[in-house]
Short mmCIF file of C-alpha atoms in Angstrom, two decimals:
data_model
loop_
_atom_site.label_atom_id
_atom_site.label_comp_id
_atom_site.label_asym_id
_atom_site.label_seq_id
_atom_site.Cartn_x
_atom_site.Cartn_y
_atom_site.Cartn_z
CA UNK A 1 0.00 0.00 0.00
CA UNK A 2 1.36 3.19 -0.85
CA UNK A 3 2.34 5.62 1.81
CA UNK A 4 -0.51 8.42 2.28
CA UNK A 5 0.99 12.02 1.83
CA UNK A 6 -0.03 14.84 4.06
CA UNK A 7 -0.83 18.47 2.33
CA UNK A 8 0.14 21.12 4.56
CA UNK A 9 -1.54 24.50 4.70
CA UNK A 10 -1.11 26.82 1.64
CA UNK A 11 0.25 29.16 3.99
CA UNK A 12 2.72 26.62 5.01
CA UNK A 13 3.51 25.73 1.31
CA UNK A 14 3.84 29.54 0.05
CA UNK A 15 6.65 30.41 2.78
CA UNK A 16 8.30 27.25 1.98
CA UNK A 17 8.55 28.50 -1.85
CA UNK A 18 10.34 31.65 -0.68
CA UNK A 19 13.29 29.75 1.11
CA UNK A 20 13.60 27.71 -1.52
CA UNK A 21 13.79 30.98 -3.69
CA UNK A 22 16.51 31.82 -1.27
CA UNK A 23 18.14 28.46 -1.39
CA UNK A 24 18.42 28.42 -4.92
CA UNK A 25 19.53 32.23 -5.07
CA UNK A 26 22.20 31.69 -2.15
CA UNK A 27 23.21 28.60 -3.94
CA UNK A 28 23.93 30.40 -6.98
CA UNK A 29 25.64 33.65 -5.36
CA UNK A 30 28.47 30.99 -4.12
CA UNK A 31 29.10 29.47 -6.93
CA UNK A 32 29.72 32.52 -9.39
CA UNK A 33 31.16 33.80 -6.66
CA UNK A 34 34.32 31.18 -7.73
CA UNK A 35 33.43 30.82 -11.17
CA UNK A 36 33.79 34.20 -11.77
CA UNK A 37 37.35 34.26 -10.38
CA UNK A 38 38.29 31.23 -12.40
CA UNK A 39 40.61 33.80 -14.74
CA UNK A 40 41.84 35.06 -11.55
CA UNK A 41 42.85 32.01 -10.80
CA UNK A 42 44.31 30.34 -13.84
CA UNK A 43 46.57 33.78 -14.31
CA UNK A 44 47.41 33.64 -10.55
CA UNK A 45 48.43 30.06 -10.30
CA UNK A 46 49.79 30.32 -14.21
CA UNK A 47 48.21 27.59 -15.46
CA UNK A 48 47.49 26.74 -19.14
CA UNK A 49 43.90 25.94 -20.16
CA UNK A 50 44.90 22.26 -19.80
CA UNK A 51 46.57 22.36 -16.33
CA UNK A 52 42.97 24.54 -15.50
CA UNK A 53 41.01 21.72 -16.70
CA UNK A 54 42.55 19.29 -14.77
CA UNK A 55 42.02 21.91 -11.34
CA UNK A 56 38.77 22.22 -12.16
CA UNK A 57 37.98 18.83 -12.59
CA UNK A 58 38.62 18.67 -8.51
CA UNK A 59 35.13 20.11 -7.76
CA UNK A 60 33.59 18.02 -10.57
CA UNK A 61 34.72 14.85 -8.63
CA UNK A 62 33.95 16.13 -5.80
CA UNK A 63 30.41 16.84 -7.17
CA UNK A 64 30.25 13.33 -8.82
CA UNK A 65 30.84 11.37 -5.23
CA UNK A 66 28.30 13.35 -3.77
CA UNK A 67 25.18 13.46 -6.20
CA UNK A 68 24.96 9.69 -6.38
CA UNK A 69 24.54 9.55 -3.01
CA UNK A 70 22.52 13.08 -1.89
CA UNK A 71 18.75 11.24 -2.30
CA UNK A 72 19.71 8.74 0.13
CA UNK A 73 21.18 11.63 2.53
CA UNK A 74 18.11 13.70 2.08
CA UNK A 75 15.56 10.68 2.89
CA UNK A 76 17.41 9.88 6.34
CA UNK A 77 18.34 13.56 7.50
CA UNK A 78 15.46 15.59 5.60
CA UNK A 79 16.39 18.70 3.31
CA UNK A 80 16.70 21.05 5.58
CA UNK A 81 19.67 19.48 7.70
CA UNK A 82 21.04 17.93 4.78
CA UNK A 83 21.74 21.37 3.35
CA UNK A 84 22.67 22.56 6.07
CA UNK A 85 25.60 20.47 6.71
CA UNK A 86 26.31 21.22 2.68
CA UNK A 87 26.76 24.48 3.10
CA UNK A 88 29.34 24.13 5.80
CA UNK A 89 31.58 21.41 3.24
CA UNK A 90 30.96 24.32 0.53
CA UNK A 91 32.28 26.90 2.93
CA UNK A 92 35.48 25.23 3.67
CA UNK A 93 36.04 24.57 0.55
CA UNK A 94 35.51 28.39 -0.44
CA UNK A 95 37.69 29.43 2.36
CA UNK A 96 40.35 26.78 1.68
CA UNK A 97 40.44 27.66 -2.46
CA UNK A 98 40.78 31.60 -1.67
CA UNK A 99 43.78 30.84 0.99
CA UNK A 100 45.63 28.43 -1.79
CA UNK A 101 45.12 30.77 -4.69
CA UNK A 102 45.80 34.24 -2.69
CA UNK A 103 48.18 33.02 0.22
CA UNK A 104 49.82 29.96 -0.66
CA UNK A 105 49.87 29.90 -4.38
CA UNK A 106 49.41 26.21 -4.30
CA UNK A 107 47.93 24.44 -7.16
CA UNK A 108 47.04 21.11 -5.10
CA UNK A 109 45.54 23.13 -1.80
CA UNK A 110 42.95 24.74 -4.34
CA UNK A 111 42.38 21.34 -5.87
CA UNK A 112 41.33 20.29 -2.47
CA UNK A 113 39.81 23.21 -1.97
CA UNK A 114 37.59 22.79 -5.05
CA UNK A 115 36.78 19.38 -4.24
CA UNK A 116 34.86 20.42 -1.32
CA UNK A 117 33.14 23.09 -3.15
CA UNK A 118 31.85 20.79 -5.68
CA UNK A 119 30.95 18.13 -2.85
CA UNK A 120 28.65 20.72 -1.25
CA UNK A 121 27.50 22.19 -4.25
CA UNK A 122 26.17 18.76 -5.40
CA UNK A 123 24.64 17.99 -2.22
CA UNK A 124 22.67 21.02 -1.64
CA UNK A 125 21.84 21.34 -5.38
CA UNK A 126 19.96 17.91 -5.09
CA UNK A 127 18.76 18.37 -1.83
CA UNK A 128 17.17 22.17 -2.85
CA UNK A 129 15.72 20.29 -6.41
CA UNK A 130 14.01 17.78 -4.57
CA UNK A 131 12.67 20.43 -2.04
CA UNK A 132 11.63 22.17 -5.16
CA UNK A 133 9.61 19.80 -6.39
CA UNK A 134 7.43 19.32 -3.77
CA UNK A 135 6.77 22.91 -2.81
CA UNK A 136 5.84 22.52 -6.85
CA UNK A 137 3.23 19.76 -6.40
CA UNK A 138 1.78 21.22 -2.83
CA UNK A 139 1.31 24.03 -5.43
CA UNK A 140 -0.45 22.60 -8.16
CA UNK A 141 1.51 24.68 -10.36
CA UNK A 142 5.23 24.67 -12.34
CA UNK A 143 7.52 26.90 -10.71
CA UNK A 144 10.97 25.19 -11.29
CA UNK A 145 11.55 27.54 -13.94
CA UNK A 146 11.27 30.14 -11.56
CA UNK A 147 13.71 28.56 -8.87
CA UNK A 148 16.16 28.06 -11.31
CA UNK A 149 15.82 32.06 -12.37
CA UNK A 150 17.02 32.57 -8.89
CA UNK A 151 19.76 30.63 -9.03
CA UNK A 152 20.67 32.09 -11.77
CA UNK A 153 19.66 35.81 -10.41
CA UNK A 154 22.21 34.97 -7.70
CA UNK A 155 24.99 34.05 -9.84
CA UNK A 156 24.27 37.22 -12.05
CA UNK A 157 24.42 39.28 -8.67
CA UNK A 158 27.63 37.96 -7.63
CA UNK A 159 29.50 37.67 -10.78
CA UNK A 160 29.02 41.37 -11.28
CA UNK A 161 30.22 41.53 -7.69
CA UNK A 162 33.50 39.29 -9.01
CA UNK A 163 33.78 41.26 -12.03
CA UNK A 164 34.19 44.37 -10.02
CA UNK A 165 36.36 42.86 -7.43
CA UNK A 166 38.82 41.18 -10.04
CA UNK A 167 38.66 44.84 -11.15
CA UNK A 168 39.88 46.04 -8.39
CA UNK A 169 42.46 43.03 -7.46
CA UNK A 170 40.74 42.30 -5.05
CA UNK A 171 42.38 39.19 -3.86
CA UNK A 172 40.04 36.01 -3.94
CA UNK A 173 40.72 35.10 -0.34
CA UNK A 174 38.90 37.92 0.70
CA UNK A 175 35.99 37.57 -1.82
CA UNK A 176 35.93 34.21 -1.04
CA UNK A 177 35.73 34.58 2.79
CA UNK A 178 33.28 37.41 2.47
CA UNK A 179 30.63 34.75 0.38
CA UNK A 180 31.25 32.55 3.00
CA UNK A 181 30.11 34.79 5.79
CA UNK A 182 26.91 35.57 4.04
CA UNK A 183 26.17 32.17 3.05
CA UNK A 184 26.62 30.38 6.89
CA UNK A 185 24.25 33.81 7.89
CA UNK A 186 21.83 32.79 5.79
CA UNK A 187 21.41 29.51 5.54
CA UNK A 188 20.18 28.43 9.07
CA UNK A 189 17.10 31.64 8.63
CA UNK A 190 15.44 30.40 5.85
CA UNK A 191 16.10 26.32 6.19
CA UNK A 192 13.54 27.22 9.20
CA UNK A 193 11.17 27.96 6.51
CA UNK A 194 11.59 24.36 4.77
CA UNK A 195 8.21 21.99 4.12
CA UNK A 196 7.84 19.99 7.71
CA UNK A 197 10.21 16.68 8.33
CA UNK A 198 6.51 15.31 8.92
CA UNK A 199 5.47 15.92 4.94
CA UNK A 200 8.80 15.33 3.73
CA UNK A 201 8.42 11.60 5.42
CA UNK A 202 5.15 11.00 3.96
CA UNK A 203 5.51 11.84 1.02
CA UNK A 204 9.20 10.00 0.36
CA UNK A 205 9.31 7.37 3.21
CA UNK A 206 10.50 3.90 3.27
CA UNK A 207 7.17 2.45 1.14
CA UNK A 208 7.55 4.91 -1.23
CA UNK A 209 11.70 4.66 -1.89
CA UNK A 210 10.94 0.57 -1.59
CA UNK A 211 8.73 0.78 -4.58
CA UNK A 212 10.55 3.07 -6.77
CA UNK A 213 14.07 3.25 -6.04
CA UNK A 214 17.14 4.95 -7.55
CA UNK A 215 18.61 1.84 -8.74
CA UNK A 216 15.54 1.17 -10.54
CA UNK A 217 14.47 4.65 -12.11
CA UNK A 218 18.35 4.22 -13.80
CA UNK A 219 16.91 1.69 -16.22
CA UNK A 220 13.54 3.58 -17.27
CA UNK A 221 14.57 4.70 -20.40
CA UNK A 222 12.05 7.66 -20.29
CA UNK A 223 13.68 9.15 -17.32
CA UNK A 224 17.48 8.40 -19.12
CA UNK A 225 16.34 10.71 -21.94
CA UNK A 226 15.06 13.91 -19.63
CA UNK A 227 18.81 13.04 -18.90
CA UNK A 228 20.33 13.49 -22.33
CA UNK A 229 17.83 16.78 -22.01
CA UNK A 230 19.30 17.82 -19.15
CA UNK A 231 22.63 16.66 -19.61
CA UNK A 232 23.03 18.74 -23.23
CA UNK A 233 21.47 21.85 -21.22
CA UNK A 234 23.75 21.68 -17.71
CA UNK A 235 26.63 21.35 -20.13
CA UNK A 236 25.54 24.58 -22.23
CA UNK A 237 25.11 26.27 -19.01
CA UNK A 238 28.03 25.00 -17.12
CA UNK A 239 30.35 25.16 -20.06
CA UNK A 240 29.08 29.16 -20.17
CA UNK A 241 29.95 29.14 -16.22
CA UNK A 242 33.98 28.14 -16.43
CA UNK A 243 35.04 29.25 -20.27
CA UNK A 244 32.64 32.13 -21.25
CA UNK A 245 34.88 34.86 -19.29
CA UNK A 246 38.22 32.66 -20.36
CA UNK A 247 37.63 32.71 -23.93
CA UNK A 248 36.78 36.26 -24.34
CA UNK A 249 39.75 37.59 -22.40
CA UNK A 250 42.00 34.67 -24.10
CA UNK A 251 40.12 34.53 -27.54
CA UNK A 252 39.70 38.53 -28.10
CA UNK A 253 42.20 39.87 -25.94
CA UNK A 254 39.88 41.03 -23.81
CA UNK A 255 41.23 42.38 -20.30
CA UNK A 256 39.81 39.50 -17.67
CA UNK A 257 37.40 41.78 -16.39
CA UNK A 258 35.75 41.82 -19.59
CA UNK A 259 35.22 38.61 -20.11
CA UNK A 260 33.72 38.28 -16.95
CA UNK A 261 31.19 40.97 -17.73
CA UNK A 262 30.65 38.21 -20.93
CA UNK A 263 29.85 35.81 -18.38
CA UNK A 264 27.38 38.14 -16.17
CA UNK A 265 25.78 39.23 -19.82
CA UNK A 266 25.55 35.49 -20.27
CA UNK A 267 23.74 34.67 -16.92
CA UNK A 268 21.45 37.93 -17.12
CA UNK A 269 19.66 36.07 -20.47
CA UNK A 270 19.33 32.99 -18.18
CA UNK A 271 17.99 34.47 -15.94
CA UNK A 272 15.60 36.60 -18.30
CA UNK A 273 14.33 33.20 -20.02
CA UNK A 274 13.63 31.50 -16.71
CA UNK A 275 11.70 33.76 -15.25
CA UNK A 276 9.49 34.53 -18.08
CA UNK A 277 9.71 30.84 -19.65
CA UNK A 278 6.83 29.69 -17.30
CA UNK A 279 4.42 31.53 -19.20
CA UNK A 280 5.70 30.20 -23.00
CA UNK A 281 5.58 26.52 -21.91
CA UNK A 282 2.57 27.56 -20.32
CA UNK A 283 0.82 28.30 -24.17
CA UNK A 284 3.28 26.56 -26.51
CA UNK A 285 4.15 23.33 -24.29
CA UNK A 286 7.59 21.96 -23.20
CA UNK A 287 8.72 20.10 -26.41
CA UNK A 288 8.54 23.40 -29.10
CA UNK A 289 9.65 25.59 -27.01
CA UNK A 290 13.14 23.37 -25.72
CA UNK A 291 13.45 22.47 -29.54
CA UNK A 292 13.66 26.55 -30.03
CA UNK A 293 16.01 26.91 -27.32
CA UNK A 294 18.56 24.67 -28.33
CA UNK A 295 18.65 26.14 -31.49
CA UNK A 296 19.05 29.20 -30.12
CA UNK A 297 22.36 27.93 -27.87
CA UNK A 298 23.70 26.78 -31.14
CA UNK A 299 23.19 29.95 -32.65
CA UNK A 300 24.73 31.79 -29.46
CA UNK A 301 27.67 29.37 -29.42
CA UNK A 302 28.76 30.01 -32.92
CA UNK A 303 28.25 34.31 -32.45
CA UNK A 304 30.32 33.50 -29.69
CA UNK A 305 33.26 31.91 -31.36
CA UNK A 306 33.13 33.50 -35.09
CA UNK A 307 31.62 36.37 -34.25
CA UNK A 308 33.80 38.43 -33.18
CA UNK A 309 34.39 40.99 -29.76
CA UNK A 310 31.16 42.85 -31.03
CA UNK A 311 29.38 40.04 -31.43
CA UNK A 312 30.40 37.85 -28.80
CA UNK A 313 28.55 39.54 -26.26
CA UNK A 314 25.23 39.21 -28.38
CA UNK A 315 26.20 35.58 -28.56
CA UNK A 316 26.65 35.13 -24.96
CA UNK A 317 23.11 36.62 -24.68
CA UNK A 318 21.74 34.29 -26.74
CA UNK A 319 23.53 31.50 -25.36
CA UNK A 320 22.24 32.70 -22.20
CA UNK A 321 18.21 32.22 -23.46
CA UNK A 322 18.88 28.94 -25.34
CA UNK A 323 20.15 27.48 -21.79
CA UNK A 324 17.51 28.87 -19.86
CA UNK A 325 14.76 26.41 -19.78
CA UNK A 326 16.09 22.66 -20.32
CA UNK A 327 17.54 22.08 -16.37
CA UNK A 328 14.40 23.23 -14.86
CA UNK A 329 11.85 21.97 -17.42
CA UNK A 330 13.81 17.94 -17.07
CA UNK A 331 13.36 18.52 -13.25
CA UNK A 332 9.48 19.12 -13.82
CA UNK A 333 9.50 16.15 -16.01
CA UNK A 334 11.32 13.88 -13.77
CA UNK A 335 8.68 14.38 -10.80
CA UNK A 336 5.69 14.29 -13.12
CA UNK A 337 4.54 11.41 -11.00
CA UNK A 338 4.87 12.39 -7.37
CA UNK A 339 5.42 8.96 -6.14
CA UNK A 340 8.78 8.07 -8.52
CA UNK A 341 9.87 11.75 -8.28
CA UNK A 342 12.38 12.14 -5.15
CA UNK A 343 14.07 8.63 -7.32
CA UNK A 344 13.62 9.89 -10.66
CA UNK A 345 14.93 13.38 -10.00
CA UNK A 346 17.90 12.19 -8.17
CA UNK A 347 18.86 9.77 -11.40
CA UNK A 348 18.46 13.02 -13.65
CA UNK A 349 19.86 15.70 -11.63
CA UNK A 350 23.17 13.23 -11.07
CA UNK A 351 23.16 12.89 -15.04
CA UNK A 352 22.83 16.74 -15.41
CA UNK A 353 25.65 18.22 -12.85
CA UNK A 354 27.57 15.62 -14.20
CA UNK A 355 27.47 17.44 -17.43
CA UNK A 356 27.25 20.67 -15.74
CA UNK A 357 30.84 20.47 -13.63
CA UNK A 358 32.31 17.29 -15.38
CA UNK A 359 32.34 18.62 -18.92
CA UNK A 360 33.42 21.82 -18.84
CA UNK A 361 36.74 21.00 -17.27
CA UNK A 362 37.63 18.63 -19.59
CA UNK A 363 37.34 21.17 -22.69
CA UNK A 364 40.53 22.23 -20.83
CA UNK A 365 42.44 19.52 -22.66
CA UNK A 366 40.84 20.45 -25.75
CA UNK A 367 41.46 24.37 -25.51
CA UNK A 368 45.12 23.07 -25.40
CA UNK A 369 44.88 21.75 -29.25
CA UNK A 370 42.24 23.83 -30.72
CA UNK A 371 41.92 27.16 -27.85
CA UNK A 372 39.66 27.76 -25.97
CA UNK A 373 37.52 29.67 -28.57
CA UNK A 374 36.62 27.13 -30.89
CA UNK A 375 36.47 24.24 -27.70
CA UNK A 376 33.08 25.97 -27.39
CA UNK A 377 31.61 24.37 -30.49
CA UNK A 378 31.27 21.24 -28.57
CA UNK A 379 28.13 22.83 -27.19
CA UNK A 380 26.70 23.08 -30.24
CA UNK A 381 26.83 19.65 -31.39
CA UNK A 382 25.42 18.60 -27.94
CA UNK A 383 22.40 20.70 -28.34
CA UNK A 384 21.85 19.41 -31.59
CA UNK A 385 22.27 16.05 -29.82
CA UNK A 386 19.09 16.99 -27.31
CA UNK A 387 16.67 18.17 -30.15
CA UNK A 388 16.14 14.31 -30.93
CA UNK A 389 15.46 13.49 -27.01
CA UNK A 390 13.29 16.61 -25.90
CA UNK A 391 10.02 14.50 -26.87
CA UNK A 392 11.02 12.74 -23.54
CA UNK A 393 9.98 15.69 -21.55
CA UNK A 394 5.97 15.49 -23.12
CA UNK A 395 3.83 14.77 -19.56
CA UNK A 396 2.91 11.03 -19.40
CA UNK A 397 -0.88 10.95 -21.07
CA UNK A 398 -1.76 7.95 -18.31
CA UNK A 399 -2.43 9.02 -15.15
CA UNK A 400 -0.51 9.31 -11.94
CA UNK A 401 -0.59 8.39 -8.78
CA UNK A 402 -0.69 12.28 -7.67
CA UNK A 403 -1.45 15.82 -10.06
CA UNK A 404 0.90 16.63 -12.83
CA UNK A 405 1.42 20.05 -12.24
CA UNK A 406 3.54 21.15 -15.84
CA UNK A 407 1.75 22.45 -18.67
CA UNK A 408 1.28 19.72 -21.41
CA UNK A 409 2.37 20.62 -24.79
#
């Protein structure tokens, strides 16, 4: 028999959507808050765009060990204290990178560093989808889009904030330690605001997670495509993240802090699509409108690399709209039943920060042969790659075991 799910009070349900808002924001603010220094940090520590592939690749397996295994933290310690305790491994590993890159100048201390960044990162992102998700179906209503705007609102805050500090050489131990201050503030205030232990239990206890488990939702090949989905968009977006500012400033001989403001130009669109994308799925469904998107990356990604300095910038805007949608829009599609969704969106978000932190380091090695510039076209054959998988996303036409909140197409 399945386990009976308790609806809280809308009242209950609508504050719980604004600390997730906050979650997602906060989330976002600390990682541009690094990723925006990543030129910083490859001309301080005088690495090549190989030997900064290979750093970065520290948070990606940091990120990898700890995805796999975030649903199972977040069904025994709830979301709240399981992000929590995230953002205190993200904060050492902020404060650790910023005193190898500023103090020690030590290559391996900020690859440590970064692996603890990407170990909280992956944690709390999972734990603050899943949250998400079920705010979402309390609702009755998709609103991933919008969580992911302010994520992406928060990275466009603080990567202005990094492009004016890198400005200023302002060393990264001090920006660093500053985002960590705000982030352990904050945290603890609006986790209080989190959906009850008592409806996080019902709704993903041990009946539920016995019936549909994570090692079984990795062989439904419905949910493996809203992971190519996913995976092609986190790698658009993530690839943006770590080489946007880097390939300006090494491409187009831009000074650093240009290519950052590339990168916030970049994460403005995002942000832009996301928060008005809710209302275009809402009349055109999910599979034409992702199909336009990723035509739209492509289209970015190739202003971006041929287009010139002018140009570039329009690209990155582009680039930003055509990556806007996919994450969110595979989330809503991975918890379009309620009861398979905590296993299904654990499956897909693993597949997509894979892509998101995995891939982007290893253009690196590629940027070593061909430069970083024209690396970048590897995002366009990925998107083309998606087109063929978006059908995946359509809302199942038999019913659930609970509402399907997203807009059919």
């Amino acid at each position: 028999m399945d386990t009976a799910v308790t609806t809280p009070p809308q009242s209950v349900v609508r504050t719980a959507r604004a600390a997730v808002f906050t979650a997602f924001a906060i989330n976002g603010a600390a990682f541009a808050a690094f990723a925006s220094r990543v030129p910083d940090l490859k001309h301080e520590l005088s690495l090549s765009a190989g030997e900064l592939g290979l750093t970065l690749l520290a948070a990606s397996l940091g990120s990898v060990i700890g995805l796999p295994i975030s649903g199972f933290i977040v069904h025994r310690l709830g979301a709240a204290r399981t992000l929590m305790g995230a953002a205190v491994v993200q904060s050492a590993g902020l404060v650790g990178l910023g005193l190898a890159v500023s103090v020690a100048h030590s290559r391996p201390l900020a690859m440590a560093g970064l692996f603890l960044v990407g170990l909280g990162t992956g944690i709390f992102d999972v734990g603050m989808n899943l949250e998400g998700t079920q705010v979402e179906q309390h609702l009755g209503r998709a609103i991933m889009p919008h969580f992911h705007a302010a994520f992406s609102g928060g990275t466009v805050v603080s990567a202005l904030v990094g492009a004016g500090l890198s400005a200023l050489h302002v060393p990264i131990a001090v920006h660093l330690g500053g985002v960590v201050i705000i982030l352990l503030s904050v945290t603890p205030w609006f986790l209080r605001a989190f959906l009850p232990r008592t409806v996080e239990l019902d709704e993903h206890g041990t009946q539920v997670h016995e019936k549909a488990g994570i090692g079984r939702a990795w062989l439904e090949p419905r949910t493996l495509l809203i992971g190519i989905v996913v995976f092609a968009a986190a790698f658009t977006e993530g690839t943006a993240n770590d080489w946007i500012g880097v390939a300006l400033s090494d491409g187009y001989g831009m000074p650093r802090w240009a290519g950052v403001l590339g990168f916030a130009v970049f994460l403005t669109a995002m942000t832009a699509g996301r928060l008005l994308g809710t209302r275009v799925l809402d009349r055109r469904g999910r599979v034409p409108v992702l199909r336009v998107l990723f035509v739209a990356a492509v289209v970015g990604c190739l202003l971006v690399v041929f287009g010139g300095p002018a140009l570039a910038f329009v690209g990155a805007a582009v680039w930003g709209i055509g990556a806007s949608l996919g994450f969110p829009v595979g989330m809503s599609a991975a918890a379009d039943e309620p009861l398979r969704a905590a296993a299904r969106i654990s499956v897909v978000t693993t597949i997509g920060y894979t892509a998101f932190l995995a891939g982007p380091p290893l253009l690196g090695f590629l940027g070593d042969h061909v430069g970083v510039l024209h690396s970048l076209l590897v995002v366009g054959g990925l998107a083309l790659v998606a087109i063929f998988a978006v059908p995946a996303v359509r809302p199942p036409r038999t019913p659930s075991s609970g509402p399907v909140v997203t807009p059919a197409p």
